[in-house]
XYZ file of C-alpha atoms in Angstrom:
387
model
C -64.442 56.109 186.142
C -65.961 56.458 182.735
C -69.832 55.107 182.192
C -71.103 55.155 178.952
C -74.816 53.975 178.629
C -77.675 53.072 176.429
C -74.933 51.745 174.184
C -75.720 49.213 171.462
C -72.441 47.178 172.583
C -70.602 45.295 169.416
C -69.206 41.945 170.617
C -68.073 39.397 167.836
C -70.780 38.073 167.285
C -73.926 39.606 168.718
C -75.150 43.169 170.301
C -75.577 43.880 173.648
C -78.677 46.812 173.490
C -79.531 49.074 176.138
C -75.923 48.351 177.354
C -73.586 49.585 180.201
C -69.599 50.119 180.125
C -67.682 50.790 182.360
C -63.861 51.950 182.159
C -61.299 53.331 184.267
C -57.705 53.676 184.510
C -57.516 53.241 180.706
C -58.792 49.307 180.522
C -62.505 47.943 180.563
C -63.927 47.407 183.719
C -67.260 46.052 183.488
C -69.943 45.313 180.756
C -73.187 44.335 180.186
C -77.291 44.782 179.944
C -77.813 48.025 181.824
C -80.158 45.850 184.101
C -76.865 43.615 185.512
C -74.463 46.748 185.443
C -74.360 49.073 188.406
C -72.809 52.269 187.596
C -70.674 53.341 190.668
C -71.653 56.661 192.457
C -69.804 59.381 191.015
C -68.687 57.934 187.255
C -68.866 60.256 184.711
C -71.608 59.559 182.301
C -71.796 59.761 179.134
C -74.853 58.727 177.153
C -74.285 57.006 173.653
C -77.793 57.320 172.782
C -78.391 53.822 171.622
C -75.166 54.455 168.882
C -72.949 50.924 168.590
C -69.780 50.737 170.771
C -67.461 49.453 169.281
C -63.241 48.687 170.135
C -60.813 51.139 168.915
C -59.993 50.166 165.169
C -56.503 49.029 164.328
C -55.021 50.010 160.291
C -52.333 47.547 159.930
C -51.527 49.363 156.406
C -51.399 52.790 155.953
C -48.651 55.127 154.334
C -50.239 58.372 155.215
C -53.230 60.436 157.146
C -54.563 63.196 155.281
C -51.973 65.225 153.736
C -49.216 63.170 156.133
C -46.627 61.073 155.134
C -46.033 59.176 158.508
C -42.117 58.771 157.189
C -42.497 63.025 156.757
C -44.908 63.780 159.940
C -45.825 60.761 162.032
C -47.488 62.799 164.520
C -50.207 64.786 161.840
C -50.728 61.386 159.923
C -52.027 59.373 163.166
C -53.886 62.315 164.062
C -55.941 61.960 161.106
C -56.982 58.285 161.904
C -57.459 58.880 165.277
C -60.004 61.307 164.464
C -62.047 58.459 162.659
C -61.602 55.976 165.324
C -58.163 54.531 164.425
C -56.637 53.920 167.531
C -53.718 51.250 166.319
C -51.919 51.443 163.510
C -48.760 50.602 161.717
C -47.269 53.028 159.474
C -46.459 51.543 156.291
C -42.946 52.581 154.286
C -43.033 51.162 150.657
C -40.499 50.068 148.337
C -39.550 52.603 146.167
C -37.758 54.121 149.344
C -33.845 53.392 149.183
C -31.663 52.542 152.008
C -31.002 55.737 153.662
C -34.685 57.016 153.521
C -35.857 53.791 155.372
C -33.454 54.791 157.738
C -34.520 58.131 158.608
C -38.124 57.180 158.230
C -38.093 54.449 161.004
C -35.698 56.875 163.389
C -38.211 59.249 162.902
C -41.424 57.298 163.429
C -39.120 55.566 166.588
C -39.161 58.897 168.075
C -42.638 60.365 167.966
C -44.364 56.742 169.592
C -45.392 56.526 172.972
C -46.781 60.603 173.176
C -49.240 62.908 171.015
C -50.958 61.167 168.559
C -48.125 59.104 168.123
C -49.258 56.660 170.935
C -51.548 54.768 168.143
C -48.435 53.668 166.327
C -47.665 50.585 167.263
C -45.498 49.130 165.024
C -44.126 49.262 161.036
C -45.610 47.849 157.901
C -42.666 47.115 155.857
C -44.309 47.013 152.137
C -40.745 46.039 150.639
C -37.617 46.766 149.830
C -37.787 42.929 147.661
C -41.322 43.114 145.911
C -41.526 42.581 142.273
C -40.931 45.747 139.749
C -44.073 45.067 137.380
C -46.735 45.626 140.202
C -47.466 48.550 141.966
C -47.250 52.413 141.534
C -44.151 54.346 141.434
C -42.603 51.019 139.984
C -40.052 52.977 137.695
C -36.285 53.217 138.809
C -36.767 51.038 141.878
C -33.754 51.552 143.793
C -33.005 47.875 145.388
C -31.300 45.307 142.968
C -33.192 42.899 141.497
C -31.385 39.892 143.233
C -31.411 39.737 146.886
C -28.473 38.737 148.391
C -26.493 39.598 152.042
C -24.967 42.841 152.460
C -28.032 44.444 150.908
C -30.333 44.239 154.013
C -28.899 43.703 157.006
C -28.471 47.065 158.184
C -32.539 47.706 157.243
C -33.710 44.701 159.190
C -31.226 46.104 162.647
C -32.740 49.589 162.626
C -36.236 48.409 162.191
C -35.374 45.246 164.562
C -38.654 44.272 166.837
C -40.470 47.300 165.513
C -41.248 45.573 162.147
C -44.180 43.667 162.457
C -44.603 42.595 159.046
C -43.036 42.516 155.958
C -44.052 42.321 152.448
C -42.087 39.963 150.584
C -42.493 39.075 146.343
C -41.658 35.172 147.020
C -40.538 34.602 143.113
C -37.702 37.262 143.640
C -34.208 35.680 143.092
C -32.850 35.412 146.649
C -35.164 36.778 148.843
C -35.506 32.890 150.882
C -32.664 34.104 152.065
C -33.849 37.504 153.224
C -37.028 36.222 154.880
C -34.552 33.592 156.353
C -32.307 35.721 157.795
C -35.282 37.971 159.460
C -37.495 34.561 161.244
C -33.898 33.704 162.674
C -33.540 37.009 164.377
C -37.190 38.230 165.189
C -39.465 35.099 165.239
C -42.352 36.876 165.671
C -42.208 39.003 162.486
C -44.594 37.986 159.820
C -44.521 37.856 156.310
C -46.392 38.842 153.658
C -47.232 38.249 150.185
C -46.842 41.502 148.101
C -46.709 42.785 144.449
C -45.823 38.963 143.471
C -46.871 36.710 140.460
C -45.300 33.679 142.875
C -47.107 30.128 141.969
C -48.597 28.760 144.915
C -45.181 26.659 146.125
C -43.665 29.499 146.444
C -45.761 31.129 147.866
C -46.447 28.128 150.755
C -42.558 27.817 150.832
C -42.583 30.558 153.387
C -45.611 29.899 155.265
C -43.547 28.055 158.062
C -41.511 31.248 158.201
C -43.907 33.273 159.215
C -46.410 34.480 155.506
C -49.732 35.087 157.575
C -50.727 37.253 154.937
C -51.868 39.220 152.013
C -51.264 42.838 150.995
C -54.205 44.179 149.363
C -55.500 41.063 148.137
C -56.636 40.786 144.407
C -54.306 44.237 143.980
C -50.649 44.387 142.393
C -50.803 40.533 141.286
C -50.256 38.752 138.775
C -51.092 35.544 137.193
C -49.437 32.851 135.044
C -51.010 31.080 131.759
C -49.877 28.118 130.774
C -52.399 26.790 128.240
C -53.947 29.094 125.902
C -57.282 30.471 127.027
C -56.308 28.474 130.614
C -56.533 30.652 133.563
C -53.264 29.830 135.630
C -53.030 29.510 139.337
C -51.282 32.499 141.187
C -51.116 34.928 143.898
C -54.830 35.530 144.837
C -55.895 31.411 144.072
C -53.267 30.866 146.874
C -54.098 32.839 149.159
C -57.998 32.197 148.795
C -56.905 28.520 149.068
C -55.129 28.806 152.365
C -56.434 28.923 155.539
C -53.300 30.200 156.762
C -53.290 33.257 155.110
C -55.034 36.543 155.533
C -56.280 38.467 153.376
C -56.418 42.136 152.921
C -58.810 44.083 150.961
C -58.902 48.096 150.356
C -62.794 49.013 150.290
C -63.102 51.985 148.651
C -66.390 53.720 147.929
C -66.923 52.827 143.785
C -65.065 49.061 144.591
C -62.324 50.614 142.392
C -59.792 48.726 144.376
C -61.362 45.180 144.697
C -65.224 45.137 143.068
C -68.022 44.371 145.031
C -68.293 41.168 143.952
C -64.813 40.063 144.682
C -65.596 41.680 148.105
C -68.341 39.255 148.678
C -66.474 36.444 147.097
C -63.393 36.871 149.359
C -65.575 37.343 152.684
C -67.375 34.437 151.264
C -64.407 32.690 151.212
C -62.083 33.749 154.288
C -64.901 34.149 156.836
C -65.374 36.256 159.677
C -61.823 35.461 160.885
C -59.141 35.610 157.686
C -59.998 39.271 156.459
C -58.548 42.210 157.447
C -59.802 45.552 156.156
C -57.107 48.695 155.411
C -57.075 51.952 154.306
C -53.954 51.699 152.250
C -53.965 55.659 152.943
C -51.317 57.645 150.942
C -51.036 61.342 150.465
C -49.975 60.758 146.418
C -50.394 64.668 144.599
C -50.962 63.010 141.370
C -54.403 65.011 139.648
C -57.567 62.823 139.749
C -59.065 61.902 136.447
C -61.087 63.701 134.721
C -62.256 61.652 132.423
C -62.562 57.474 131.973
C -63.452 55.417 134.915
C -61.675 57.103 137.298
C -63.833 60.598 137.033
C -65.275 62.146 140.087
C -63.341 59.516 142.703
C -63.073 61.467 145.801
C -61.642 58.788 147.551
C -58.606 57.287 146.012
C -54.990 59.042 145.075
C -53.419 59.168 142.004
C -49.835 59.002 140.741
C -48.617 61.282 137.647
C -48.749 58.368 135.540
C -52.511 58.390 136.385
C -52.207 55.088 137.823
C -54.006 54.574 141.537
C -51.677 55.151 144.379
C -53.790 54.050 147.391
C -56.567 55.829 149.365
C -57.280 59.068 150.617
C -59.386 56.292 153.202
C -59.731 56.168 157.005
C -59.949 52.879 158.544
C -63.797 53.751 159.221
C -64.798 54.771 156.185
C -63.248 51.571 154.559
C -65.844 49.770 156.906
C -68.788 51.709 155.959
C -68.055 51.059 152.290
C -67.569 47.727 153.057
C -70.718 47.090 154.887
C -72.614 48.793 151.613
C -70.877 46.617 149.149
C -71.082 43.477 150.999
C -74.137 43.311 152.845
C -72.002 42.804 156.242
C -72.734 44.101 160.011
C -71.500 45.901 162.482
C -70.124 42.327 164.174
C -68.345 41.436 161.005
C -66.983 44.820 160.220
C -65.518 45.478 163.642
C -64.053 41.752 163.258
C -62.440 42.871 160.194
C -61.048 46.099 161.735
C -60.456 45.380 165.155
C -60.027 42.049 166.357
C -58.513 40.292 163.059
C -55.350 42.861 162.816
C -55.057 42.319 166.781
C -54.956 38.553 167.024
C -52.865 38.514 163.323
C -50.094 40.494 165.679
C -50.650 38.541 169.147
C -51.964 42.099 170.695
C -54.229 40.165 173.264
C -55.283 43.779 175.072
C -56.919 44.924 172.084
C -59.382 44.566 169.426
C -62.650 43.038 171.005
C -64.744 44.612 173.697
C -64.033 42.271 177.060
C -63.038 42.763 180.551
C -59.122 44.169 181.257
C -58.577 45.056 177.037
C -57.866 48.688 176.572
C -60.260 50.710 176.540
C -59.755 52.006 172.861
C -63.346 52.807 171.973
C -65.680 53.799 169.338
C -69.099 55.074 168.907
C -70.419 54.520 165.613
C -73.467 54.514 163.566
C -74.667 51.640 161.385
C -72.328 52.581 158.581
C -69.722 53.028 160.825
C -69.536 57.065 161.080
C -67.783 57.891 163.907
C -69.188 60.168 166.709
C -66.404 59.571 169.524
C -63.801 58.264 169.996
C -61.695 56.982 173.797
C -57.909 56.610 173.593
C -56.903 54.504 176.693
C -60.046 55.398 178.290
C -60.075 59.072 177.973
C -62.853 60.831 175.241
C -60.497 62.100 172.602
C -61.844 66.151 172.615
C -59.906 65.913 176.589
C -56.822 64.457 175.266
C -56.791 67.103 171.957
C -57.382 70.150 174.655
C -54.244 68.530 177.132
C-alpha cells in the first residue's frame, strides 16, 4: 500500500487540505482529512508536501507526443504525456490519411496497448476521413472523395471496430448520414463529432440522436454562413454553444493563438464546469515557426509549410495551466475539464475523479498545474520507467 500525505486533495468541487490517500493494488482505497485517515502500518509514504492531488489526466485528442507520431511510434508518443500526467488518451489519426495508412496506423497502435507506455491508450480519435476540404491544415489533395457513399468506408470502420471511440464527422458533406448511420448501427456506443464543418445548426442536430456529443476544437476549422449583408449567420460554433448536448473542445495554448482568451472565458461561461473538455491537439508538424507576424517567438504551437498552424507542441497539463491563466479558473475546474469531463463523455466510470475503487491514475501538481509526479495504476511512474 501506497500513502501519500499532506496532500491538497482536488475533488470536483472543493479541496480536501492536509489530506490522506491511500492506494493499493492499483485502485483508491481510502481518502480523506489526515485526522479521519489511518495510514496502515507498513504503507509506503510518500509526502506531497501540501502540492494538489489530482486524477490522472485523460487527452481525448492528440496526434502526437513530442517528436511522435502515435500512427509512426505509439509507444514514444504516450510516453511523452505520461511524463506530464497524461495517463488516458486517445490517439488521434486525421484526415488527410488514405485508406491503407489508417489501416496500418490502427494495427499498429492495436498492438502496442495494454504494455509500456502504451497502457494509457485507450482508444482512437478518428478526426475524419469525411470532414470538409476548406478547413484545416494539410487540406490540399485530400485523398477521400468528396461524396460519401458505401464501399468507401466499410473496411475503415471493421478494422477500427470498438476501438473508435469517436469520430469526427463534417455533417454538410454529401452522404456522410449515411456513414454515421452505418457506424451507430454497428457500434452504438461510438460518438460523433462535429469537425472542420460550416453545417447550419439542423444539420448539425440531425445527428445528435446518433450519437454527436461533441466538438473538435471548438471555435477552430469552422466556418460560418451570411445570409444578409453585414448579418452574422448562424453556424458551427452558435450550435454547439447553443446545445446542451454537445461538448465542447478548446486547445489552450499559451498566447490564446488557438481560441483567445476571451472566447475561453466566453465558452466556459457558457458550457459550465461540465460541457468543456480541454486537449492538447499535439502534433509533431516540421513546418519552421514564424519569424515574423503574429506568429513570432510561439514556442508552443506547430506549423505546416504553408505556415498555417498545425496543432500543438502541448501536453495535456500545460493546456491546463494556460488555461487557468487565461481564464481565471481553479484547480477544481481544470481537473474537471481534463479528467472527469473526457471520462464521463466515454462512459469510463473507473476514472477521472478522485473517489473510492477509481484507478488510481494520479497527479501531483502545483497551482498552475506543473506536474511533480505522476502514479500509473497505483505505482509512482520513476518505478515503472526503471521496470
Amino acid at each position: 500500500m501506497i500513502a501519500l500525505i499532506n496532500a491538497t486533495i482536488v475533488l470536483p468541487d472543493h479541496y480536501i487540505r492536509d489530506g490522506v490517500l491511500l492506494m493499493q493494488d492499483g485502485r483508491i482505497v481510502d481518502f480523506g482529512e489526515q485526522n479521519k485517515v489511518v495510514v496502515p502500518s507498513g504503507a509506503e509514504v510518500i509526502d506531497a508536501r501540501g502540492a494538489y492531488v489530482g486524477p490522472g489526466l485523460i487527452d481525448i485528442h492528440t496526434h502526437a507526443g513530442g517528436a511522435h507520431y502515435f500512427h509512426e511510434n505509439p509507444q514514444a508518443a504516450a510516453e511523452h504525456h505520461l511524463k506530464s500526467g497524461t495517463t488516458s488518451l486517445l490517439p488521434a489519426l486525421a484526415y488527410w490519411m488514405n485508406e491503407a495508412e489508417y489501416l496500418t496506423a490502427i494495427s499498429l497502435i492495436r498492438a502496442e496497448m495494454g504494455h509500456g507506455s502504451g497502457r494509457t491508450i485507450r482508444g482512437l480519435y478518428m478526426e475524419g476521413p469525411f470532414l470538409n476540404p476548406k478547413y484545416g491544415a494539410e487540406r490540399e489533395n485530400l485523398p477521400w472523395p468528396e461524396v460519401v457513399a458505401p464501399g468507401q468506408y466499410e473496411r475503415l470502420v471493421a478494422a477500427a471496430g470498438s476501438l473508435a471511440k469517436v469520430w469526427c464527422v463534417a455533417p454538410e458533406r454529401r452522404g456522410v448520414e449515411g456513414f454515421v448511420r452505418y457506424i451507430h448501427e454497428r457500434y452504438p456506443e461510438a460518438l460523433f463529432s462535429v469537425a472542420h464543418s460550416e453545417a447550419e445548426p439542423w444539420q448539425i442536430e440531425l445527428f445528435i440522436p446518433l450519437g454527436l456529443r461533441l466538438a473538435t476544437h471548438h471555435t477552430n476549422a469552422t466556418g460560418t454562413i451570411q445570409r444578409y449583408p453585414e448579418c452574422r449567420g448562424v453556424c458551427v460554433d452558435e450550435t454547439v454553444n447553443y446545445n446542451d448536448d454537445i461538448t465542447a473542445e478548446i486547445i489552450s495554448d499559451s498566447r490564446g493563438i488557438h481560441v483567445d482568451p476571451y472566447m475561453q472565458r466566453l465558452i466556459r461561461k457558457i458550457k459550465g464546469r461540465d460541457r468543456l473538455i480541454l486537449i492538447s491537439d499535439a502534433t509533431a508538424h516540421g513546418g519552421p515557426v514564424p519569424k515574423e507576424g503574429d506568429y513570432a517567438g510561439v514556442t508552443d504551437l506547430n506549423f505546416d509549410y504553408a505556415g498555417e498552424i498545425a496543432g500543438s507542441k502541448l501536453t495535456l497539463s500545460a493546456a491546463c495551466g494556460n488555461f487557468i491563466k487565461h481564464t481565471g479558473a481553479g484547480l477544481c475546474d481544470a481537473f474537471c475539464h481534463a479528467s472527469r469531463n473526457p471520462a464521463r463523455l466515454l462512459g469510463w466510470t473507473d476514472r477521472g475523479e478522485i473517489r473510492r475503487g477509481a484507478v488510481a491514475d494520479l497527479v501531483i501538481v502545483d497551482a498552475f498545474m506543473t506536474v511533480q509526479q505522476v502514479f500509473l495504476d497505483g505505482e509512482p511512474l520513476e518505478r515503472i520507467a526503471r521496470n
